Amino acid sequence: MKNNIKVQRAIHDMTQADLAEKIGVSRQTINAIEKNKYVPSTVLSLKIARLFSKPLEELFFLDETD
Amino acid sequence: MKNNIKVQRAIHDMTQADLAEKIGVSRQTINAIEKNKYVPSTVLSLKIARLFSKPLEELFFLDETD
DNA sequence: TTATAATGTAAAATATACTTTACATTTAGA
DNA sequence: TCTAAATGTAAAGTATATTTTACATTATAA
């Protein structure tokens, strides 16, 4: 799975720490998601999508490995 | 988080086993998700949404506990 | 009513998400 | 250039998702 969280952060001018704090996870969790270290839970991705006011599918995408 | 997978299965006339097989997880995983035993990964919920041709937010909802 | 399919559940094992702490590297601004 | 902020990364620990096996319960159809 891929995502464009980094772009969304840029649009909203937020740091990884900002985003982490807003959705209640650690900064390393955001970093790991952006670097595709692991797949977030649906609760987490829903919270991120809600924060950025975008449909989840515009932020997270299945790829050939999924 | 809540979901209406059971309703979607009914609409598409699929059993838990059918759905499990189509998205490549065990039947117990589907059952556990429907019974809110645990929160699926984003890959899994994206696959379910794609299978039912619905935006993910129409299948999975954040609630007060999230 | 009986057989069969579907669903619910549970325990043990494994994989993976997420936290915490800590430090190194990169980026950006004074 | 110097400094501070932001990002990347790593290891150890904890929590939770998912599988497998197995069995019990419920619904359905003959």
mmCIF file with all atom_site columns, C-alpha atoms (C1' of nucleotides) in Angstrom:
data_model
loop_
_atom_site.group_PDB
_atom_site.id
_atom_site.type_symbol
_atom_site.label_atom_id
_atom_site.label_alt_id
_atom_site.label_comp_id
_atom_site.label_asym_id
_atom_site.label_entity_id
_atom_site.label_seq_id
_atom_site.pdbx_PDB_ins_code
_atom_site.Cartn_x
_atom_site.Cartn_y
_atom_site.Cartn_z
_atom_site.occupancy
_atom_site.B_iso_or_equiv
_atom_site.pdbx_formal_charge
_atom_site.auth_seq_id
_atom_site.auth_comp_id
_atom_site.auth_asym_id
_atom_site.auth_atom_id
_atom_site.pdbx_PDB_model_num
ATOM 1   C CA    . MET A 1 1  ? 0.000   0.000   0.000  1.00 0.00 ? 1  MET A CA    1
ATOM 2   C CA    . LYS A 1 2  ? 1.110   3.517   -0.709 1.00 0.00 ? 2  LYS A CA    1
ATOM 3   C CA    . ASN A 1 3  ? 0.045   6.899   0.622  1.00 0.00 ? 3  ASN A CA    1
ATOM 4   C CA    . ASN A 1 4  ? 0.547   10.586  0.082  1.00 0.00 ? 4  ASN A CA    1
ATOM 5   C CA    . ILE A 1 5  ? 0.499   11.774  3.668  1.00 0.00 ? 5  ILE A CA    1
ATOM 6   C CA    . LYS A 1 6  ? 3.664   13.749  3.100  1.00 0.00 ? 6  LYS A CA    1
ATOM 7   C CA    . VAL A 1 7  ? 1.960   15.786  0.373  1.00 0.00 ? 7  VAL A CA    1
ATOM 8   C CA    . GLN A 1 8  ? -1.101  16.367  2.516  1.00 0.00 ? 8  GLN A CA    1
ATOM 9   C CA    . ARG A 1 9  ? 1.119   17.560  5.343  1.00 0.00 ? 9  ARG A CA    1
ATOM 10  C CA    . ALA A 1 10 ? 2.806   19.958  2.971  1.00 0.00 ? 10 ALA A CA    1
ATOM 11  C CA    . ILE A 1 11 ? -0.545  21.299  1.784  1.00 0.00 ? 11 ILE A CA    1
ATOM 12  C CA    . HIS A 1 12 ? -1.560  21.877  5.385  1.00 0.00 ? 12 HIS A CA    1
ATOM 13  C CA    . ASP A 1 13 ? 1.911   22.980  6.418  1.00 0.00 ? 13 ASP A CA    1
ATOM 14  C CA    . MET A 1 14 ? 2.214   20.453  9.200  1.00 0.00 ? 14 MET A CA    1
ATOM 15  C CA    . THR A 1 15 ? 5.238   18.605  10.530 1.00 0.00 ? 15 THR A CA    1
ATOM 16  C CA    . GLN A 1 16 ? 5.189   14.891  11.292 1.00 0.00 ? 16 GLN A CA    1
ATOM 17  C CA    . ALA A 1 17 ? 5.052   15.850  14.955 1.00 0.00 ? 17 ALA A CA    1
ATOM 18  C CA    . ASP A 1 18 ? 2.064   18.132  14.347 1.00 0.00 ? 18 ASP A CA    1
ATOM 19  C CA    . LEU A 1 19 ? 0.137   15.395  12.594 1.00 0.00 ? 19 LEU A CA    1
ATOM 20  C CA    . ALA A 1 20 ? 1.109   12.802  15.181 1.00 0.00 ? 20 ALA A CA    1
ATOM 21  C CA    . GLU A 1 21 ? -0.138  14.963  17.985 1.00 0.00 ? 21 GLU A CA    1
ATOM 22  C CA    . LYS A 1 22 ? -3.422  15.802  16.253 1.00 0.00 ? 22 LYS A CA    1
ATOM 23  C CA    . ILE A 1 23 ? -4.348  12.198  15.688 1.00 0.00 ? 23 ILE A CA    1
ATOM 24  C CA    . GLY A 1 24 ? -2.853  10.864  18.902 1.00 0.00 ? 24 GLY A CA    1
ATOM 25  C CA    . VAL A 1 25 ? 0.065   8.693   17.824 1.00 0.00 ? 25 VAL A CA    1
ATOM 26  C CA    . SER A 1 26 ? 3.829   9.022   18.122 1.00 0.00 ? 26 SER A CA    1
ATOM 27  C CA    . ARG A 1 27 ? 5.874   10.971  15.620 1.00 0.00 ? 27 ARG A CA    1
ATOM 28  C CA    . GLN A 1 28 ? 7.713   7.781   14.680 1.00 0.00 ? 28 GLN A CA    1
ATOM 29  C CA    . THR A 1 29 ? 4.433   6.182   13.747 1.00 0.00 ? 29 THR A CA    1
ATOM 30  C CA    . ILE A 1 30 ? 3.761   8.929   11.212 1.00 0.00 ? 30 ILE A CA    1
ATOM 31  C CA    . ASN A 1 31 ? 7.282   8.673   9.901  1.00 0.00 ? 31 ASN A CA    1
ATOM 32  C CA    . ALA A 1 32 ? 7.005   4.909   9.546  1.00 0.00 ? 32 ALA A CA    1
ATOM 33  C CA    . ILE A 1 33 ? 3.717   5.177   7.677  1.00 0.00 ? 33 ILE A CA    1
ATOM 34  C CA    . GLU A 1 34 ? 5.138   7.769   5.290  1.00 0.00 ? 34 GLU A CA    1
ATOM 35  C CA    . LYS A 1 35 ? 8.183   5.579   4.681  1.00 0.00 ? 35 LYS A CA    1
ATOM 36  C CA    . ASN A 1 36 ? 5.962   2.532   4.122  1.00 0.00 ? 36 ASN A CA    1
ATOM 37  C CA    . LYS A 1 37 ? 7.444   0.694   7.067  1.00 0.00 ? 37 LYS A CA    1
ATOM 38  C CA    . TYR A 1 38 ? 4.020   -0.580  7.975  1.00 0.00 ? 38 TYR A CA    1
ATOM 39  C CA    . VAL A 1 39 ? 0.335   -0.403  7.225  1.00 0.00 ? 39 VAL A CA    1
ATOM 40  C CA    . PRO A 1 40 ? -1.719  1.675   9.656  1.00 0.00 ? 40 PRO A CA    1
ATOM 41  C CA    . SER A 1 41 ? -4.945  0.443   11.200 1.00 0.00 ? 41 SER A CA    1
ATOM 42  C CA    . THR A 1 42 ? -8.212  1.547   9.639  1.00 0.00 ? 42 THR A CA    1
ATOM 43  C CA    . VAL A 1 43 ? -8.933  3.762   12.653 1.00 0.00 ? 43 VAL A CA    1
ATOM 44  C CA    . LEU A 1 44 ? -5.685  5.594   12.113 1.00 0.00 ? 44 LEU A CA    1
ATOM 45  C CA    . SER A 1 45 ? -6.137  6.078   8.382  1.00 0.00 ? 45 SER A CA    1
ATOM 46  C CA    . LEU A 1 46 ? -9.742  7.218   8.912  1.00 0.00 ? 46 LEU A CA    1
ATOM 47  C CA    . LYS A 1 47 ? -8.507  9.814   11.402 1.00 0.00 ? 47 LYS A CA    1
ATOM 48  C CA    . ILE A 1 48 ? -5.875  11.069  8.993  1.00 0.00 ? 48 ILE A CA    1
ATOM 49  C CA    . ALA A 1 49 ? -8.403  11.273  6.154  1.00 0.00 ? 49 ALA A CA    1
ATOM 50  C CA    . ARG A 1 50 ? -10.840 13.133  8.367  1.00 0.00 ? 50 ARG A CA    1
ATOM 51  C CA    . LEU A 1 51 ? -8.173  15.561  9.493  1.00 0.00 ? 51 LEU A CA    1
ATOM 52  C CA    . PHE A 1 52 ? -7.292  16.374  5.898  1.00 0.00 ? 52 PHE A CA    1
ATOM 53  C CA    . SER A 1 53 ? -10.962 16.399  4.810  1.00 0.00 ? 53 SER A CA    1
ATOM 54  C CA    . LYS A 1 54 ? -10.302 13.907  2.039  1.00 0.00 ? 54 LYS A CA    1
ATOM 55  C CA    . PRO A 1 55 ? -11.789 10.530  1.174  1.00 0.00 ? 55 PRO A CA    1
ATOM 56  C CA    . LEU A 1 56 ? -9.498  7.840   2.508  1.00 0.00 ? 56 LEU A CA    1
ATOM 57  C CA    . GLU A 1 57 ? -8.964  6.457   -0.983 1.00 0.00 ? 57 GLU A CA    1
ATOM 58  C CA    . GLU A 1 58 ? -7.342  9.739   -2.008 1.00 0.00 ? 58 GLU A CA    1
ATOM 59  C CA    . LEU A 1 59 ? -4.687  9.294   0.669  1.00 0.00 ? 59 LEU A CA    1
ATOM 60  C CA    . PHE A 1 60 ? -4.092  5.537   0.768  1.00 0.00 ? 60 PHE A CA    1
ATOM 61  C CA    . PHE A 1 61 ? -3.834  3.281   -2.286 1.00 0.00 ? 61 PHE A CA    1
ATOM 62  C CA    . LEU A 1 62 ? -3.591  -0.439  -2.756 1.00 0.00 ? 62 LEU A CA    1
ATOM 63  C CA    . ASP A 1 63 ? -0.679  -1.448  -4.965 1.00 0.00 ? 63 ASP A CA    1
ATOM 64  C CA    . GLU A 1 64 ? 0.416   -4.616  -6.696 1.00 0.00 ? 64 GLU A CA    1
ATOM 65  C CA    . THR A 1 65 ? 1.941   -6.043  -3.498 1.00 0.00 ? 65 THR A CA    1
ATOM 66  C CA    . ASP A 1 66 ? -1.425  -6.002  -1.699 1.00 0.00 ? 66 ASP A CA    1
ATOM 67  C CA    . MET B 1 1  ? -14.904 1.835   15.048 1.00 0.00 ? 1  MET B CA    1
ATOM 68  C CA    . LYS B 1 2  ? -17.997 0.298   13.561 1.00 0.00 ? 2  LYS B CA    1
ATOM 69  C CA    . ASN B 1 3  ? -18.787 -1.209  10.175 1.00 0.00 ? 3  ASN B CA    1
ATOM 70  C CA    . ASN B 1 4  ? -21.651 -2.512  8.109  1.00 0.00 ? 4  ASN B CA    1
ATOM 71  C CA    . ILE B 1 5  ? -19.904 -5.385  6.363  1.00 0.00 ? 5  ILE B CA    1
ATOM 72  C CA    . LYS B 1 6  ? -22.724 -7.718  7.286  1.00 0.00 ? 6  LYS B CA    1
ATOM 73  C CA    . VAL B 1 7  ? -25.203 -5.521  5.396  1.00 0.00 ? 7  VAL B CA    1
ATOM 74  C CA    . GLN B 1 8  ? -22.918 -5.303  2.382  1.00 0.00 ? 8  GLN B CA    1
ATOM 75  C CA    . ARG B 1 9  ? -22.575 -9.079  2.382  1.00 0.00 ? 9  ARG B CA    1
ATOM 76  C CA    . ALA B 1 10 ? -26.339 -9.395  2.443  1.00 0.00 ? 10 ALA B CA    1
ATOM 77  C CA    . ILE B 1 11 ? -26.686 -6.979  -0.478 1.00 0.00 ? 11 ILE B CA    1
ATOM 78  C CA    . HIS B 1 12 ? -24.189 -9.027  -2.443 1.00 0.00 ? 12 HIS B CA    1
ATOM 79  C CA    . ASP B 1 13 ? -25.507 -12.329 -1.100 1.00 0.00 ? 13 ASP B CA    1
ATOM 80  C CA    . MET B 1 14 ? -22.129 -13.470 0.167  1.00 0.00 ? 14 MET B CA    1
ATOM 81  C CA    . THR B 1 15 ? -21.248 -15.601 3.178  1.00 0.00 ? 15 THR B CA    1
ATOM 82  C CA    . GLN B 1 16 ? -18.410 -14.718 5.535  1.00 0.00 ? 16 GLN B CA    1
ATOM 83  C CA    . ALA B 1 17 ? -16.448 -17.517 3.884  1.00 0.00 ? 17 ALA B CA    1
ATOM 84  C CA    . ASP B 1 18 ? -17.128 -16.071 0.410  1.00 0.00 ? 18 ASP B CA    1
ATOM 85  C CA    . LEU B 1 19 ? -15.891 -12.651 1.437  1.00 0.00 ? 19 LEU B CA    1
ATOM 86  C CA    . ALA B 1 20 ? -12.890 -14.068 3.268  1.00 0.00 ? 20 ALA B CA    1
ATOM 87  C CA    . GLU B 1 21 ? -11.832 -16.029 0.237  1.00 0.00 ? 21 GLU B CA    1
ATOM 88  C CA    . LYS B 1 22 ? -12.270 -13.100 -2.148 1.00 0.00 ? 22 LYS B CA    1
ATOM 89  C CA    . ILE B 1 23 ? -10.069 -10.801 -0.141 1.00 0.00 ? 23 ILE B CA    1
ATOM 90  C CA    . GLY B 1 24 ? -7.630  -13.452 1.022  1.00 0.00 ? 24 GLY B CA    1
ATOM 91  C CA    . VAL B 1 25 ? -8.144  -13.715 4.771  1.00 0.00 ? 25 VAL B CA    1
ATOM 92  C CA    . SER B 1 26 ? -9.595  -16.385 7.026  1.00 0.00 ? 26 SER B CA    1
ATOM 93  C CA    . ARG B 1 27 ? -13.300 -16.653 7.672  1.00 0.00 ? 27 ARG B CA    1
ATOM 94  C CA    . GLN B 1 28 ? -12.685 -15.979 11.362 1.00 0.00 ? 28 GLN B CA    1
ATOM 95  C CA    . THR B 1 29 ? -11.071 -12.680 10.465 1.00 0.00 ? 29 THR B CA    1
ATOM 96  C CA    . ILE B 1 30 ? -14.252 -11.544 8.730  1.00 0.00 ? 30 ILE B CA    1
ATOM 97  C CA    . ASN B 1 31 ? -16.344 -12.762 11.625 1.00 0.00 ? 31 ASN B CA    1
ATOM 98  C CA    . ALA B 1 32 ? -14.148 -10.941 14.134 1.00 0.00 ? 32 ALA B CA    1
ATOM 99  C CA    . ILE B 1 33 ? -14.337 -7.708  12.160 1.00 0.00 ? 33 ILE B CA    1
ATOM 100 C CA    . GLU B 1 34 ? -18.116 -7.922  11.899 1.00 0.00 ? 34 GLU B CA    1
ATOM 101 C CA    . LYS B 1 35 ? -18.364 -8.590  15.631 1.00 0.00 ? 35 LYS B CA    1
ATOM 102 C CA    . ASN B 1 36 ? -16.012 -5.688  16.372 1.00 0.00 ? 36 ASN B CA    1
ATOM 103 C CA    . LYS B 1 37 ? -13.440 -7.963  17.950 1.00 0.00 ? 37 LYS B CA    1
ATOM 104 C CA    . TYR B 1 38 ? -10.689 -5.983  16.295 1.00 0.00 ? 38 TYR B CA    1
ATOM 105 C CA    . VAL B 1 39 ? -9.855  -3.257  13.833 1.00 0.00 ? 39 VAL B CA    1
ATOM 106 C CA    . PRO B 1 40 ? -8.685  -4.411  10.398 1.00 0.00 ? 40 PRO B CA    1
ATOM 107 C CA    . SER B 1 41 ? -5.637  -3.025  8.669  1.00 0.00 ? 41 SER B CA    1
ATOM 108 C CA    . THR B 1 42 ? -6.113  -0.313  6.057  1.00 0.00 ? 42 THR B CA    1
ATOM 109 C CA    . VAL B 1 43 ? -5.164  -2.758  3.298  1.00 0.00 ? 43 VAL B CA    1
ATOM 110 C CA    . LEU B 1 44 ? -7.927  -5.077  4.382  1.00 0.00 ? 44 LEU B CA    1
ATOM 111 C CA    . SER B 1 45 ? -10.588 -2.388  4.631  1.00 0.00 ? 45 SER B CA    1
ATOM 112 C CA    . LEU B 1 46 ? -9.552  -0.947  1.263  1.00 0.00 ? 46 LEU B CA    1
ATOM 113 C CA    . LYS B 1 47 ? -9.937  -4.377  -0.299 1.00 0.00 ? 47 LYS B CA    1
ATOM 114 C CA    . ILE B 1 48 ? -13.376 -4.820  1.222  1.00 0.00 ? 48 ILE B CA    1
ATOM 115 C CA    . ALA B 1 49 ? -14.461 -1.368  0.054  1.00 0.00 ? 49 ALA B CA    1
ATOM 116 C CA    . ARG B 1 50 ? -13.158 -2.057  -3.422 1.00 0.00 ? 50 ARG B CA    1
ATOM 117 C CA    . LEU B 1 51 ? -14.944 -5.399  -3.589 1.00 0.00 ? 51 LEU B CA    1
ATOM 118 C CA    . PHE B 1 52 ? -18.237 -3.767  -2.660 1.00 0.00 ? 52 PHE B CA    1
ATOM 119 C CA    . SER B 1 53 ? -17.578 -0.747  -4.900 1.00 0.00 ? 53 SER B CA    1
ATOM 120 C CA    . LYS B 1 54 ? -18.178 1.667   -2.050 1.00 0.00 ? 54 LYS B CA    1
ATOM 121 C CA    . PRO B 1 55 ? -16.074 4.440   -0.516 1.00 0.00 ? 55 PRO B CA    1
ATOM 122 C CA    . LEU B 1 56 ? -14.387 3.092   2.575  1.00 0.00 ? 56 LEU B CA    1
ATOM 123 C CA    . GLU B 1 57 ? -16.125 5.674   4.740  1.00 0.00 ? 57 GLU B CA    1
ATOM 124 C CA    . GLU B 1 58 ? -19.469 4.164   3.828  1.00 0.00 ? 58 GLU B CA    1
ATOM 125 C CA    . LEU B 1 59 ? -18.405 0.834   5.280  1.00 0.00 ? 59 LEU B CA    1
ATOM 126 C CA    . PHE B 1 60 ? -16.230 1.789   8.267  1.00 0.00 ? 60 PHE B CA    1
ATOM 127 C CA    . PHE B 1 61 ? -17.015 4.558   10.759 1.00 0.00 ? 61 PHE B CA    1
ATOM 128 C CA    . LEU B 1 62 ? -15.115 6.111   13.598 1.00 0.00 ? 62 LEU B CA    1
ATOM 129 C CA    . ASP B 1 63 ? -17.116 6.205   16.824 1.00 0.00 ? 63 ASP B CA    1
ATOM 130 C CA    . GLU B 1 64 ? -16.743 7.895   20.193 1.00 0.00 ? 64 GLU B CA    1
ATOM 131 C CA    . THR B 1 65 ? -14.265 5.258   21.413 1.00 0.00 ? 65 THR B CA    1
ATOM 132 C CA    . ASP B 1 66 ? -11.770 6.101   18.651 1.00 0.00 ? 66 ASP B CA    1
ATOM 133 C "C1'" . DT  C 2 1  ? -37.356 -33.167 11.663 1.00 0.00 ? 1  DT  C "C1'" 1
ATOM 134 C "C1'" . DT  C 2 2  ? -32.925 -34.055 10.042 1.00 0.00 ? 2  DT  C "C1'" 1
ATOM 135 C "C1'" . DA  C 2 3  ? -28.983 -32.846 7.473  1.00 0.00 ? 3  DA  C "C1'" 1
ATOM 136 C "C1'" . DT  C 2 4  ? -26.154 -29.209 5.964  1.00 0.00 ? 4  DT  C "C1'" 1
ATOM 137 C "C1'" . DA  C 2 5  ? -24.583 -24.601 5.638  1.00 0.00 ? 5  DA  C "C1'" 1
ATOM 138 C "C1'" . DA  C 2 6  ? -23.519 -20.560 8.057  1.00 0.00 ? 6  DA  C "C1'" 1
ATOM 139 C "C1'" . DT  C 2 7  ? -22.170 -18.262 11.988 1.00 0.00 ? 7  DT  C "C1'" 1
ATOM 140 C "C1'" . DG  C 2 8  ? -20.089 -17.666 16.626 1.00 0.00 ? 8  DG  C "C1'" 1
ATOM 141 C "C1'" . DT  C 2 9  ? -16.376 -18.480 19.566 1.00 0.00 ? 9  DT  C "C1'" 1
ATOM 142 C "C1'" . DA  C 2 10 ? -12.004 -19.895 21.845 1.00 0.00 ? 10 DA  C "C1'" 1
ATOM 143 C "C1'" . DA  C 2 11 ? -7.122  -20.973 22.552 1.00 0.00 ? 11 DA  C "C1'" 1
ATOM 144 C "C1'" . DA  C 2 12 ? -2.528  -20.996 20.944 1.00 0.00 ? 12 DA  C "C1'" 1
ATOM 145 C "C1'" . DA  C 2 13 ? 0.705   -19.414 17.824 1.00 0.00 ? 13 DA  C "C1'" 1
ATOM 146 C "C1'" . DT  C 2 14 ? 2.647   -15.918 14.766 1.00 0.00 ? 14 DT  C "C1'" 1
ATOM 147 C "C1'" . DA  C 2 15 ? 3.019   -11.491 12.513 1.00 0.00 ? 15 DA  C "C1'" 1
ATOM 148 C "C1'" . DT  C 2 16 ? 2.805   -6.873  12.679 1.00 0.00 ? 16 DT  C "C1'" 1
ATOM 149 C "C1'" . DA  C 2 17 ? 1.387   -2.164  14.537 1.00 0.00 ? 17 DA  C "C1'" 1
ATOM 150 C "C1'" . DC  C 2 18 ? 2.701   1.166   17.727 1.00 0.00 ? 18 DC  C "C1'" 1
ATOM 151 C "C1'" . DT  C 2 19 ? 5.425   3.316   21.771 1.00 0.00 ? 19 DT  C "C1'" 1
ATOM 152 C "C1'" . DT  C 2 20 ? 9.449   4.855   23.993 1.00 0.00 ? 20 DT  C "C1'" 1
ATOM 153 C "C1'" . DT  C 2 21 ? 14.018  6.261   24.097 1.00 0.00 ? 21 DT  C "C1'" 1
ATOM 154 C "C1'" . DA  C 2 22 ? 17.759  7.669   21.874 1.00 0.00 ? 22 DA  C "C1'" 1
ATOM 155 C "C1'" . DC  C 2 23 ? 20.695  9.271   18.409 1.00 0.00 ? 23 DC  C "C1'" 1
ATOM 156 C "C1'" . DA  C 2 24 ? 22.133  10.513  13.558 1.00 0.00 ? 24 DA  C "C1'" 1
ATOM 157 C "C1'" . DT  C 2 25 ? 21.219  13.072  9.372  1.00 0.00 ? 25 DT  C "C1'" 1
ATOM 158 C "C1'" . DT  C 2 26 ? 19.065  16.539  6.690  1.00 0.00 ? 26 DT  C "C1'" 1
ATOM 159 C "C1'" . DT  C 2 27 ? 16.868  20.980  5.989  1.00 0.00 ? 27 DT  C "C1'" 1
ATOM 160 C "C1'" . DA  C 2 28 ? 16.037  25.766  6.622  1.00 0.00 ? 28 DA  C "C1'" 1
ATOM 161 C "C1'" . DG  C 2 29 ? 16.586  30.186  8.651  1.00 0.00 ? 29 DG  C "C1'" 1
ATOM 162 C "C1'" . DA  C 2 30 ? 19.334  33.749  11.129 1.00 0.00 ? 30 DA  C "C1'" 1
ATOM 163 C "C1'" . DT  D 3 1  ? 28.212  29.132  8.586  1.00 0.00 ? 1  DT  D "C1'" 1
ATOM 164 C "C1'" . DC  D 3 2  ? 25.889  28.035  12.813 1.00 0.00 ? 2  DC  D "C1'" 1
ATOM 165 C "C1'" . DT  D 3 3  ? 21.942  26.612  15.022 1.00 0.00 ? 3  DT  D "C1'" 1
ATOM 166 C "C1'" . DA  D 3 4  ? 17.636  24.715  15.651 1.00 0.00 ? 4  DA  D "C1'" 1
ATOM 167 C "C1'" . DA  D 3 5  ? 13.928  22.252  13.716 1.00 0.00 ? 5  DA  D "C1'" 1
ATOM 168 C "C1'" . DA  D 3 6  ? 12.538  18.448  11.105 1.00 0.00 ? 6  DA  D "C1'" 1
ATOM 169 C "C1'" . DT  D 3 7  ? 13.223  14.028  9.541  1.00 0.00 ? 7  DT  D "C1'" 1
ATOM 170 C "C1'" . DG  D 3 8  ? 15.183  9.291   9.452  1.00 0.00 ? 8  DG  D "C1'" 1
ATOM 171 C "C1'" . DT  D 3 9  ? 16.276  5.272   11.858 1.00 0.00 ? 9  DT  D "C1'" 1
ATOM 172 C "C1'" . DA  D 3 10 ? 17.031  1.539   15.292 1.00 0.00 ? 10 DA  D "C1'" 1
ATOM 173 C "C1'" . DA  D 3 11 ? 16.257  -1.515  19.219 1.00 0.00 ? 11 DA  D "C1'" 1
ATOM 174 C "C1'" . DA  D 3 12 ? 13.398  -3.236  22.774 1.00 0.00 ? 12 DA  D "C1'" 1
ATOM 175 C "C1'" . DG  D 3 13 ? 9.103   -3.693  24.576 1.00 0.00 ? 13 DG  D "C1'" 1
ATOM 176 C "C1'" . DT  D 3 14 ? 3.931   -3.969  24.436 1.00 0.00 ? 14 DT  D "C1'" 1
ATOM 177 C "C1'" . DA  D 3 15 ? -0.443  -4.367  22.187 1.00 0.00 ? 15 DA  D "C1'" 1
ATOM 178 C "C1'" . DT  D 3 16 ? -3.156  -6.107  18.855 1.00 0.00 ? 16 DT  D "C1'" 1
ATOM 179 C "C1'" . DA  D 3 17 ? -4.285  -8.263  14.184 1.00 0.00 ? 17 DA  D "C1'" 1
ATOM 180 C "C1'" . DT  D 3 18 ? -4.552  -12.547 11.834 1.00 0.00 ? 18 DT  D "C1'" 1
ATOM 181 C "C1'" . DT  D 3 19 ? -4.158  -17.696 11.241 1.00 0.00 ? 19 DT  D "C1'" 1
ATOM 182 C "C1'" . DT  D 3 20 ? -5.119  -22.336 12.367 1.00 0.00 ? 20 DT  D "C1'" 1
ATOM 183 C "C1'" . DT  D 3 21 ? -7.669  -25.809 14.429 1.00 0.00 ? 21 DT  D "C1'" 1
ATOM 184 C "C1'" . DA  D 3 22 ? -11.510 -27.109 16.492 1.00 0.00 ? 22 DA  D "C1'" 1
ATOM 185 C "C1'" . DC  D 3 23 ? -16.023 -27.207 18.235 1.00 0.00 ? 23 DC  D "C1'" 1
ATOM 186 C "C1'" . DA  D 3 24 ? -20.689 -25.289 19.478 1.00 0.00 ? 24 DA  D "C1'" 1
ATOM 187 C "C1'" . DT  D 3 25 ? -24.762 -22.882 18.053 1.00 0.00 ? 25 DT  D "C1'" 1
ATOM 188 C "C1'" . DT  D 3 26 ? -28.013 -21.116 14.771 1.00 0.00 ? 26 DT  D "C1'" 1
ATOM 189 C "C1'" . DA  D 3 27 ? -30.365 -20.855 10.421 1.00 0.00 ? 27 DA  D "C1'" 1
ATOM 190 C "C1'" . DT  D 3 28 ? -32.071 -23.117 6.189  1.00 0.00 ? 28 DT  D "C1'" 1
ATOM 191 C "C1'" . DA  D 3 29 ? -33.731 -26.275 3.085  1.00 0.00 ? 29 DA  D "C1'" 1
ATOM 192 C "C1'" . DA  D 3 30 ? -35.167 -30.921 1.858  1.00 0.00 ? 30 DA  D "C1'" 1
#
